[in-house]
PDB file of C-alpha atoms and ligand atoms in Angstrom:
ATOM      1  CA  MET A  59      22.510 -12.750  25.797  1.00  0.00           C
ATOM      2  CA  ILE A  60      22.828 -16.695  25.269  1.00  0.00           C
ATOM      3  CA  VAL A  61      18.825 -17.420  23.986  1.00  0.00           C
ATOM      4  CA  CYS A  62      20.011 -21.246  23.279  1.00  0.00           C
ATOM      5  CA  HIS A  63      22.554 -23.357  25.504  1.00  0.00           C
ATOM      6  CA  CYS A  64      22.806 -26.427  23.235  1.00  0.00           C
ATOM      7  CA  THR A  65      23.917 -24.803  20.079  1.00  0.00           C
ATOM      8  CA  ASN A  66      25.402 -20.895  21.573  1.00  0.00           C
ATOM      9  CA  ILE A  67      22.905 -18.956  20.047  1.00  0.00           C
ATOM     10  CA  THR A  68      22.180 -15.694  21.137  1.00  0.00           C
ATOM     11  CA  ASP A  69      19.550 -13.232  20.959  1.00  0.00           C
ATOM     12  CA  HIS A  70      21.710 -10.899  18.000  1.00  0.00           C
ATOM     13  CA  ASP A  71      21.926 -14.474  16.096  1.00  0.00           C
ATOM     14  CA  ILE A  72      18.371 -14.720  15.994  1.00  0.00           C
ATOM     15  CA  ARG A  73      17.547 -10.831  15.094  1.00  0.00           C
ATOM     16  CA  ALA A  74      20.349 -11.475  12.054  1.00  0.00           C
ATOM     17  CA  ALA A  75      18.531 -13.978  10.779  1.00  0.00           C
ATOM     18  CA  ILE A  76      15.255 -12.781  10.831  1.00  0.00           C
ATOM     19  CA  ASP A  77      17.141  -9.794   9.013  1.00  0.00           C
ATOM     20  CA  TRP A  78      18.218 -11.686   6.700  1.00  0.00           C
ATOM     21  CA  MET A  79      15.864 -13.598   5.825  1.00  0.00           C
ATOM     22  CA  ARG A  80      12.975 -10.901   5.806  1.00  0.00           C
ATOM     23  CA  THR A  81      15.431  -9.298   3.074  1.00  0.00           C
ATOM     24  CA  ALA A  82      16.314 -12.689   1.344  1.00  0.00           C
ATOM     25  CA  ASP A  83      12.236 -12.381   1.132  1.00  0.00           C
ATOM     26  CA  PRO A  84       9.945 -10.231   1.905  1.00  0.00           C
ATOM     27  CA  GLN A  85       6.914 -12.931   2.017  1.00  0.00           C
ATOM     28  CA  THR A  86       8.301 -15.772   4.110  1.00  0.00           C
ATOM     29  CA  ILE A  87       7.185 -16.972   7.570  1.00  0.00           C
ATOM     30  CA  ILE A  88       9.533 -16.795   9.468  1.00  0.00           C
ATOM     31  CA  THR A  89       9.586 -20.050  12.308  1.00  0.00           C
ATOM     32  CA  PRO A  90      12.266 -20.801  14.662  1.00  0.00           C
ATOM     33  CA  GLY A  91      13.305 -24.199  12.217  1.00  0.00           C
ATOM     34  CA  LYS A  92      14.069 -21.775   9.834  1.00  0.00           C
ATOM     35  CA  ILE A  93      16.609 -19.607  11.997  1.00  0.00           C
ATOM     36  CA  TYR A  94      18.187 -22.468  13.363  1.00  0.00           C
ATOM     37  CA  HIS A  95      18.754 -23.534   9.410  1.00  0.00           C
ATOM     38  CA  ALA A  96      19.646 -19.954   8.544  1.00  0.00           C
ATOM     39  CA  LEU A  97      22.581 -20.206  11.218  1.00  0.00           C
ATOM     40  CA  GLY A  98      23.654 -23.925  10.527  1.00  0.00           C
ATOM     41  CA  LYS A  99      21.968 -25.215  13.108  1.00  0.00           C
ATOM     42  CA  SER A 100      19.270 -27.592  14.468  1.00  0.00           C
ATOM     43  CA  ALA A 101      17.590 -27.793  17.951  1.00  0.00           C
ATOM     44  CA  ASP A 102      18.684 -30.540  20.065  1.00  0.00           C
ATOM     45  CA  CYS A 103      16.846 -30.001  24.033  1.00  0.00           C
ATOM     46  CA  GLY A 104      13.872 -27.675  22.811  1.00  0.00           C
ATOM     47  CA  GLY A 105      14.387 -25.908  26.796  1.00  0.00           C
ATOM     48  CA  CYS A 106      15.559 -22.728  24.838  1.00  0.00           C
ATOM     49  CA  MET A 107      12.287 -22.148  23.364  1.00  0.00           C
ATOM     50  CA  PRO A 108      10.088 -20.032  24.970  1.00  0.00           C
ATOM     51  CA  LEU A 109      13.140 -17.841  25.088  1.00  0.00           C
ATOM     52  CA  PHE A 110      13.814 -18.452  21.714  1.00  0.00           C
ATOM     53  CA  LEU A 111      10.556 -18.062  20.741  1.00  0.00           C
ATOM     54  CA  ASP A 112      10.406 -14.696  22.732  1.00  0.00           C
ATOM     55  CA  THR A 113      12.961 -12.958  21.197  1.00  0.00           C
ATOM     56  CA  MET A 114      11.333 -13.375  17.575  1.00  0.00           C
ATOM     57  CA  ARG A 115       8.599 -11.806  18.962  1.00  0.00           C
ATOM     58  CA  SER A 116      10.194  -9.270  20.205  1.00  0.00           C
ATOM     59  CA  ASP A 117      11.786  -8.570  16.520  1.00  0.00           C
ATOM     60  CA  ASP A 118       9.520  -6.136  14.348  1.00  0.00           C
ATOM     61  CA  ASN A 119      10.868  -7.900  11.482  1.00  0.00           C
ATOM     62  CA  LEU A 120       9.096 -10.385  12.511  1.00  0.00           C
ATOM     63  CA  LYS A 121       5.717  -9.860  11.559  1.00  0.00           C
ATOM     64  CA  VAL A 122       3.383 -12.038   9.187  1.00  0.00           C
ATOM     65  CA  PRO A 123       3.483 -10.150   5.745  1.00  0.00           C
ATOM     66  CA  MET A 124       0.139  -8.154   5.075  1.00  0.00           C
ATOM     67  CA  GLN A 125      -0.711 -10.024   2.168  1.00  0.00           C
ATOM     68  CA  LEU A 126      -0.260 -13.337   4.301  1.00  0.00           C
ATOM     69  CA  ARG A 127      -2.488 -12.619   7.015  1.00  0.00           C
ATOM     70  CA  THR A 128      -5.751 -13.147   5.685  1.00  0.00           C
ATOM     71  CA  LEU A 129      -5.050 -16.915   4.510  1.00  0.00           C
ATOM     72  CA  ARG A 130      -6.276 -18.167   7.353  1.00  0.00           C
ATOM     73  CA  SER A 131      -9.336 -17.066   6.867  1.00  0.00           C
ATOM     74  CA  ALA A 132      -9.755 -17.737   3.591  1.00  0.00           C
ATOM     75  CA  ALA A 133      -8.893 -21.129   4.168  1.00  0.00           C
ATOM     76  CA  THR A 134     -11.548 -21.527   6.909  1.00  0.00           C
ATOM     77  CA  GLN A 135     -13.966 -20.643   4.611  1.00  0.00           C
ATOM     78  CA  GLU A 136     -12.875 -22.144   2.221  1.00  0.00           C
ATOM     79  CA  LYS A 137     -12.960 -25.849   3.997  1.00  0.00           C
ATOM     80  CA  ALA A 138     -16.727 -24.868   5.027  1.00  0.00           C
ATOM     81  CA  HIS A 139     -17.878 -25.565   1.496  1.00  0.00           C
ATOM     82  CA  GLU A 140     -15.925 -28.572   1.511  1.00  0.00           C
ATOM     83  CA  GLY A 141     -17.403 -31.900   2.580  1.00  0.00           C
ATOM     84  CA  ARG A 142     -20.417 -33.914   2.412  1.00  0.00           C
ATOM     85  CA  SER A 143     -24.095 -32.015   2.350  1.00  0.00           C
ATOM     86  CA  GLN A 144     -26.164 -32.424   4.698  1.00  0.00           C
ATOM     87  CA  GLY A 145     -28.373 -35.661   4.873  1.00  0.00           C
ATOM     88  CA  HIS A 146     -25.673 -37.628   3.144  1.00  0.00           C
ATOM     89  CA  ARG A 147     -26.337 -40.886   5.310  1.00  0.00           C
ATOM     90  CA  ILE A 148     -28.902 -43.403   3.369  1.00  0.00           C
ATOM     91  CA  SER A 149     -30.772 -43.498   6.716  1.00  0.00           C
ATOM     92  CA  GLN A 150     -31.018 -39.845   6.539  1.00  0.00           C
ATOM     93  CA  GLN A 151     -32.121 -39.694   3.218  1.00  0.00           C
ATOM     94  CA  ILE A 152     -34.679 -42.631   3.349  1.00  0.00           C
ATOM     95  CA  SER A 153     -36.203 -40.710   6.688  1.00  0.00           C
ATOM     96  CA  ALA A 154     -36.585 -37.777   4.447  1.00  0.00           C
ATOM     97  CA  ALA A 155     -38.486 -39.286   2.013  1.00  0.00           C
TER      98      ALA A 155
HETATM   99  S1  FES B 241      18.892 -25.243  24.740  1.00  0.00           S
HETATM  100 FE1  FES B 241      18.370 -25.124  22.514  1.00  0.00          FE
HETATM  101  S2  FES B 241      17.634 -26.420  22.053  1.00  0.00           S
HETATM  102 FE2  FES B 241      18.606 -26.607  23.725  1.00  0.00          FE
END
């Protein structure tokens, strides 16, 4: 079935690209842009994106590798510790004193 009519990409092409990328690098994060690039094409109108993403999601090889799944929560926790502490403004420091 043709998924992208602008570039003539089929669901088989998408699955083959995902399999190829997963085999080449088991830890890679696979995106639509990487699939287009792997197939030597680039998106045009973007009208196929919902079907393109559904086709990607239906492939078992698309899943994010287990060791990369906790990166978002680790980054969120790290960000919580960044930045200024409470009461960094001079007006707050003066009123606290
Ligand atoms: S249908 Fe895929 S980019 Fe236009």
